[in-house]
């Protein structure tokens, strides 16, 4: 990062966003009635370095979201996690027990809108900046549109109807800040418009510079498949949307992507940006704090643990706040290579429960740093989305599912070969395959809702079939106090 980019990043984070609804360090504080900054937009948005600095600031916001919140919104309320027994619950039990309410609502949407505001600033000002290359400018704008589509997709799956803000907030104005919740139809119309615009701006279907820590056209196509699969099932998009999702998956397949031969290699710290990764939010040791895997490890090691195993675990300052449930562990067979690459069970479980392998970062001088990249999309996910969309329109999903199982079961594959069945049976198989393949990657809650299976599978919801509003998160009382035009999620 150049000195100018670092200066630009500092300006973006410290200066321009003071008046926004929350930020990296102030997401839980009330609005200042008259925010000011000595750095103005008129003095900032001048050069290509300013634009790159602003884009870097956006990715910093995305990384902040990925460290914990994306997992909470995308997986924590599913059947995957339970109390870790070695520490307190850190209030995470409100997620897997599904006891959320307006006073205990989980992470607010303020951090997402802070990142959306970064997108809006880029979209407002970057088109007016002179660049050495027109394509360089288009690529920055394309990333902002893609990020905004992704962020609104997170909002819509988490809260349903949400306010739409497409203009940057550059000062405190009630007319700009106070917005009512827009309909899901309008939110997804914006998401799809942003995807379409971004698609026209990327130069090609590649990963420039070999990095997969930025939004690219393959990442956009993965997002597009995800969005259209959701609207095909949840917003009556039907066959039209499913066909769009399939074609988007096909476009991803034409990029420089492939399943790695060995599942466990995917998550090795020294194998970041491998060919299976399509989009991952980057982390580095000594650069950022711990991510959500930190609370799946403990500083307390059993007395009878051998030194080699102790070195594998490493020392941390955390506690096992939550761990994987037996319900999920028992669905892995011993022949499935994804089992040991996802979690390890210890003989001394009384002292140390199941160890989560995915996302455990790196061990440096015996100390574990939880700085694995947060994988947003990888090729196995895209293959399973394609299988799901094909099944939804009556096509045979065997090819895609068996690519996943071939890698998972290796020499035992023939015992686990998938055979096409009824659409309902296929859906059940695909949903389970997504669990085995993507567990702990922030996908499961949204998968359950897309398949309409949350109230059937999640133990804490099985007796609450009538409470369908629980599909969404409540709005916190704090947000309601700051945004008077926003109404509480129906049912809460």
Coordinates of N, CA and C in Angstrom, one line a residue, residues 169-288:
X169 N -24.1 9.6 2.8 CA -24.4 10.5 3.9 C -23.2 11.3 4.3
X170 N -23.1 12.6 4.0 CA -21.9 13.4 4.2 C -22.1 14.4 5.3
X171 N -23.2 14.3 6.0 CA -23.4 15.2 7.2 C -24.7 14.7 7.8
X172 N -25.1 15.3 8.9 CA -26.3 14.9 9.6 C -27.5 15.6 9.0
X173 N -28.4 14.9 8.4 CA -29.6 15.4 7.8 C -30.7 14.4 8.1
X174 N -31.7 14.7 8.9 CA -32.8 13.7 9.2 C -33.4 13.2 7.9
X175 N -33.6 14.1 6.9 CA -34.2 13.7 5.6 C -33.4 12.6 4.9
X176 N -32.1 12.7 5.1 CA -31.2 11.7 4.4 C -31.1 10.4 5.2
X177 N -31.1 10.5 6.5 CA -30.8 9.4 7.4 C -32.1 8.6 7.7
X178 N -33.1 9.3 8.0 CA -34.4 8.6 8.4 C -35.1 8.1 7.2
X179 N -35.0 6.7 7.0 CA -35.7 6.1 5.9 C -36.6 4.9 6.5
X180 N -37.7 4.7 5.9 CA -38.6 3.6 6.3 C -38.0 2.3 5.6
X181 N -38.5 1.2 6.1 CA -38.0 -0.1 5.5 C -38.7 -0.2 4.1
X182 N -37.9 -0.5 3.1 CA -38.5 -0.7 1.7 C -38.9 -2.2 1.6
X183 N -39.7 -2.4 0.6 CA -40.2 -3.8 0.4 C -39.1 -4.7 -0.1
X184 N -39.2 -6.0 0.1 CA -38.2 -6.9 -0.4 C -38.1 -6.8 -1.9
X185 N -39.2 -6.6 -2.6 CA -39.2 -6.5 -4.1 C -38.3 -5.3 -4.5
X186 N -38.4 -4.2 -3.8 CA -37.5 -3.1 -4.1 C -36.1 -3.3 -3.8
X187 N -35.8 -4.0 -2.6 CA -34.5 -4.2 -2.2 C -33.8 -5.1 -3.2
X188 N -34.5 -6.2 -3.7 CA -33.9 -7.1 -4.6 C -33.8 -6.5 -6.0
X189 N -34.6 -5.6 -6.3 CA -34.5 -4.8 -7.6 C -33.2 -4.1 -7.6
X190 N -32.9 -3.4 -6.5 CA -31.6 -2.7 -6.4 C -30.4 -3.6 -6.5
X191 N -30.5 -4.7 -5.8 CA -29.4 -5.7 -5.8 C -29.2 -6.2 -7.2
X192 N -30.2 -6.5 -7.9 CA -30.0 -7.0 -9.3 C -29.6 -5.9 -10.2
X193 N -30.0 -4.7 -10.0 CA -29.5 -3.6 -10.8 C -28.0 -3.4 -10.6
X194 N -27.6 -3.4 -9.4 CA -26.2 -3.3 -9.1 C -25.3 -4.4 -9.7
X195 N -25.8 -5.6 -9.7 CA -25.1 -6.7 -10.3 C -25.0 -6.5 -11.8
X196 N -26.1 -6.1 -12.4 CA -26.1 -5.9 -13.9 C -25.1 -4.8 -14.2
X197 N -25.1 -3.7 -13.5 CA -24.2 -2.6 -13.8 C -22.7 -3.1 -13.6
X198 N -22.4 -3.7 -12.5 CA -21.1 -4.2 -12.2 C -20.6 -5.1 -13.3
X199 N -21.5 -6.0 -13.8 CA -21.1 -7.0 -14.8 C -20.6 -6.3 -16.1
X200 N -21.2 -5.1 -16.4 CA -20.8 -4.4 -17.6 C -19.5 -3.6 -17.4
X201 N -19.0 -3.5 -16.2 CA -17.8 -2.7 -15.9 C -16.5 -3.5 -15.8
X202 N -16.6 -4.7 -15.3 CA -15.4 -5.5 -15.2 C -14.8 -5.8 -16.6
X203 N -13.5 -5.8 -16.6 CA -12.8 -6.0 -17.9 C -13.0 -7.4 -18.5
X204 N -12.9 -8.4 -17.6 CA -13.0 -9.8 -18.0 C -13.2 -10.7 -16.8
X205 N -13.4 -12.0 -17.1 CA -13.8 -13.0 -16.1 C -12.5 -13.5 -15.4
X206 N -11.6 -12.7 -14.9 CA -10.4 -13.1 -14.3 C -10.2 -12.6 -12.9
X207 N -9.0 -13.0 -12.3 CA -8.7 -12.5 -11.0 C -7.4 -11.6 -11.2
X208 N -7.6 -10.3 -11.4 CA -6.4 -9.5 -11.6 C -5.4 -9.6 -10.5
X209 N -4.1 -9.8 -11.0 CA -3.0 -9.9 -10.0 C -3.0 -11.2 -9.2
X210 N -3.9 -12.1 -9.6 CA -4.0 -13.4 -8.9 C -4.6 -13.3 -7.5
X211 N -5.0 -12.1 -7.1 CA -5.6 -12.0 -5.7 C -7.1 -12.4 -5.8
X212 N -7.6 -13.1 -4.8 CA -9.0 -13.4 -4.6 C -9.6 -12.8 -3.4
X213 N -8.9 -11.7 -2.9 CA -9.4 -10.9 -1.8 C -10.1 -9.7 -2.1
X214 N -10.5 -9.6 -3.4 CA -11.3 -8.4 -3.9 C -12.4 -9.0 -4.8
X215 N -13.4 -8.1 -4.9 CA -14.5 -8.5 -5.8 C -14.0 -8.5 -7.2
X216 N -14.3 -9.5 -8.0 CA -14.0 -9.7 -9.4 C -15.2 -10.1 -10.1
X217 N -15.1 -10.3 -11.4 CA -16.2 -10.8 -12.2 C -16.6 -12.2 -11.8
X218 N -15.7 -13.1 -11.6 CA -16.1 -14.4 -11.1 C -16.8 -14.3 -9.7
X219 N -16.4 -13.4 -8.8 CA -17.1 -13.2 -7.6 C -18.4 -12.7 -7.8
X220 N -18.6 -11.8 -8.7 CA -19.9 -11.2 -9.0 C -20.8 -12.3 -9.5
X221 N -20.3 -13.2 -10.4 CA -21.2 -14.2 -10.9 C -21.6 -15.2 -9.8
X222 N -20.7 -15.5 -8.8 CA -21.1 -16.3 -7.7 C -22.2 -15.6 -6.9
X223 N -22.0 -14.3 -6.6 CA -23.1 -13.6 -5.9 C -24.4 -13.6 -6.7
X224 N -24.3 -13.4 -8.0 CA -25.5 -13.4 -8.9 C -26.2 -14.7 -8.8
X225 N -25.5 -15.8 -8.8 CA -26.1 -17.2 -8.7 C -26.8 -17.3 -7.3
X226 N -26.2 -16.8 -6.3 CA -26.8 -16.8 -4.9 C -28.0 -16.0 -4.8
X227 N -28.0 -14.8 -5.4 CA -29.2 -13.9 -5.4 C -30.3 -14.5 -6.1
X228 N -30.1 -15.0 -7.3 CA -31.2 -15.5 -8.2 C -31.7 -16.8 -7.7
X229 N -30.9 -17.6 -7.0 CA -31.4 -18.8 -6.4 C -32.3 -18.4 -5.2
X230 N -31.9 -17.4 -4.5 CA -32.8 -16.9 -3.4 C -34.1 -16.4 -3.9
X231 N -34.1 -15.6 -4.9 CA -35.3 -15.0 -5.4 C -36.2 -16.0 -6.1
X232 N -35.5 -17.0 -6.7 CA -36.2 -18.1 -7.4 C -37.1 -18.8 -6.4
X233 N -36.6 -19.0 -5.2 CA -37.3 -19.8 -4.2 C -38.1 -18.9 -3.3
X234 N -37.6 -17.7 -2.9 CA -38.3 -17.0 -1.8 C -39.2 -15.8 -2.4
X235 N -38.9 -15.4 -3.6 CA -39.7 -14.3 -4.1 C -40.4 -14.7 -5.4
X236 N -40.7 -16.0 -5.6 CA -41.5 -16.5 -6.7 C -40.8 -16.2 -8.0
X237 N -39.5 -16.1 -8.1 CA -38.8 -15.9 -9.3 C -38.9 -17.1 -10.3
X238 N -39.0 -18.3 -9.7 CA -39.3 -19.5 -10.4 C -38.2 -19.8 -11.4
X239 N -38.7 -20.5 -12.5 CA -37.8 -21.0 -13.5 C -36.9 -20.0 -14.1
X240 N -37.4 -18.8 -14.3 CA -36.6 -17.7 -15.0 C -35.4 -17.4 -14.1
X241 N -35.6 -17.2 -12.8 CA -34.5 -16.9 -11.9 C -33.5 -18.1 -11.8
X242 N -34.1 -19.3 -11.7 CA -33.2 -20.5 -11.6 C -32.3 -20.6 -12.8
X243 N -32.8 -20.3 -14.0 CA -32.0 -20.4 -15.2 C -30.9 -19.3 -15.2
X244 N -31.2 -18.2 -14.7 CA -30.1 -17.1 -14.5 C -29.1 -17.6 -13.6
X245 N -29.5 -18.2 -12.5 CA -28.5 -18.8 -11.5 C -27.6 -19.8 -12.1
X246 N -28.2 -20.7 -12.9 CA -27.4 -21.7 -13.6 C -26.4 -21.1 -14.5
X247 N -26.8 -20.1 -15.3 CA -25.9 -19.5 -16.2 C -24.7 -18.8 -15.5
X248 N -25.1 -18.1 -14.4 CA -24.1 -17.5 -13.6 C -23.0 -18.5 -13.1
X249 N -23.5 -19.6 -12.6 CA -22.6 -20.7 -12.2 C -21.7 -21.1 -13.3
X250 N -22.3 -21.3 -14.5 CA -21.5 -21.6 -15.7 C -20.4 -20.6 -16.0
X251 N -20.7 -19.3 -15.8 CA -19.7 -18.3 -16.0 C -18.6 -18.4 -15.0
X252 N -18.9 -18.7 -13.7 CA -17.9 -18.9 -12.7 C -17.0 -20.1 -13.2
X253 N -17.6 -21.2 -13.7 CA -16.8 -22.3 -14.1 C -15.8 -22.1 -15.2
X254 N -16.0 -21.0 -16.0 CA -15.1 -20.6 -17.1 C -14.0 -19.8 -16.6
X255 N -14.0 -19.4 -15.4 CA -12.8 -18.6 -14.8 C -11.8 -19.6 -14.3
X256 N -10.7 -19.1 -13.8 CA -9.6 -19.9 -13.3 C -9.9 -20.5 -11.9
X257 N -10.8 -21.4 -11.9 CA -11.3 -22.0 -10.6 C -11.3 -23.5 -10.8
X258 N -11.2 -24.2 -9.7 CA -11.2 -25.7 -9.7 C -11.3 -26.2 -8.3
X259 N -11.9 -27.4 -8.1 CA -11.9 -28.0 -6.8 C -10.5 -28.5 -6.5
X260 N -9.9 -28.2 -5.3 CA -8.6 -28.7 -4.9 C -8.8 -30.2 -4.7
X261 N -7.7 -31.0 -5.1 CA -7.8 -32.4 -4.9 C -8.1 -32.9 -3.5
X262 N -7.5 -32.2 -2.5 CA -7.7 -32.6 -1.1 C -8.4 -31.5 -0.4
X263 N -9.5 -31.8 0.2 CA -10.4 -30.9 0.9 C -9.6 -30.1 2.0
X264 N -8.8 -30.7 2.8 CA -8.1 -30.1 3.9 C -7.1 -29.0 3.4
X265 N -6.7 -29.1 2.2 CA -5.7 -28.1 1.7 C -6.4 -26.7 1.5
X266 N -7.7 -26.7 1.4 CA -8.4 -25.5 1.2 C -8.2 -24.4 2.3
X267 N -8.0 -24.9 3.5 CA -8.0 -24.0 4.7 C -6.6 -23.9 5.3
X268 N -5.6 -24.4 4.7 CA -4.2 -24.2 5.2 C -3.8 -22.8 5.1
X269 N -3.2 -22.3 6.1 CA -2.9 -20.9 6.2 C -2.0 -20.4 5.0
X270 N -1.1 -21.3 4.7 CA -0.1 -21.0 3.6 C -0.7 -21.3 2.2
X271 N -2.0 -21.5 2.1 CA -2.6 -21.8 0.8 C -3.7 -20.9 0.5
X272 N -3.7 -19.7 1.1 CA -4.7 -18.7 0.7 C -4.6 -18.4 -0.8
X273 N -5.7 -17.9 -1.3 CA -5.9 -17.5 -2.7 C -5.7 -18.7 -3.6
X274 N -6.0 -19.9 -3.1 CA -5.9 -21.1 -4.0 C -7.0 -21.1 -5.0
X275 N -6.9 -22.0 -6.0 CA -7.8 -22.0 -7.1 C -9.3 -22.2 -6.8
X276 N -9.6 -22.8 -5.7 CA -11.0 -23.0 -5.3 C -11.7 -21.7 -4.8
X277 N -10.9 -20.8 -4.3 CA -11.4 -19.6 -3.7 C -11.8 -18.6 -4.9
X278 N -13.0 -18.1 -4.7 CA -13.6 -17.1 -5.7 C -13.5 -15.7 -5.1
X279 N -14.0 -15.6 -3.8 CA -13.9 -14.3 -3.1 C -13.7 -14.6 -1.6
X280 N -12.6 -14.1 -1.0 CA -12.4 -14.3 0.4 C -11.9 -12.9 1.0
X281 N -12.4 -12.6 2.1 CA -12.0 -11.3 2.8 C -10.7 -11.6 3.5
X282 N -9.7 -10.9 3.2 CA -8.3 -11.2 3.6 C -8.1 -10.8 5.1
X283 N -7.3 -11.6 5.8 CA -6.8 -11.4 7.1 C -5.3 -11.7 7.1
X284 N -4.5 -10.9 8.0 CA -3.1 -11.2 8.2 C -2.8 -11.1 9.7
X285 N -1.8 -11.9 10.1 CA -1.4 -11.9 11.5 C -0.8 -10.5 11.8
X286 N -1.0 -10.0 13.0 CA -0.5 -8.7 13.5 C -1.1 -7.5 12.8
X287 N -2.1 -7.8 11.9 CA -2.7 -6.7 11.2 C -4.1 -6.4 11.7
X288 N -4.8 -7.5 12.1 CA -6.2 -7.3 12.6 C -6.4 -8.2 13.9

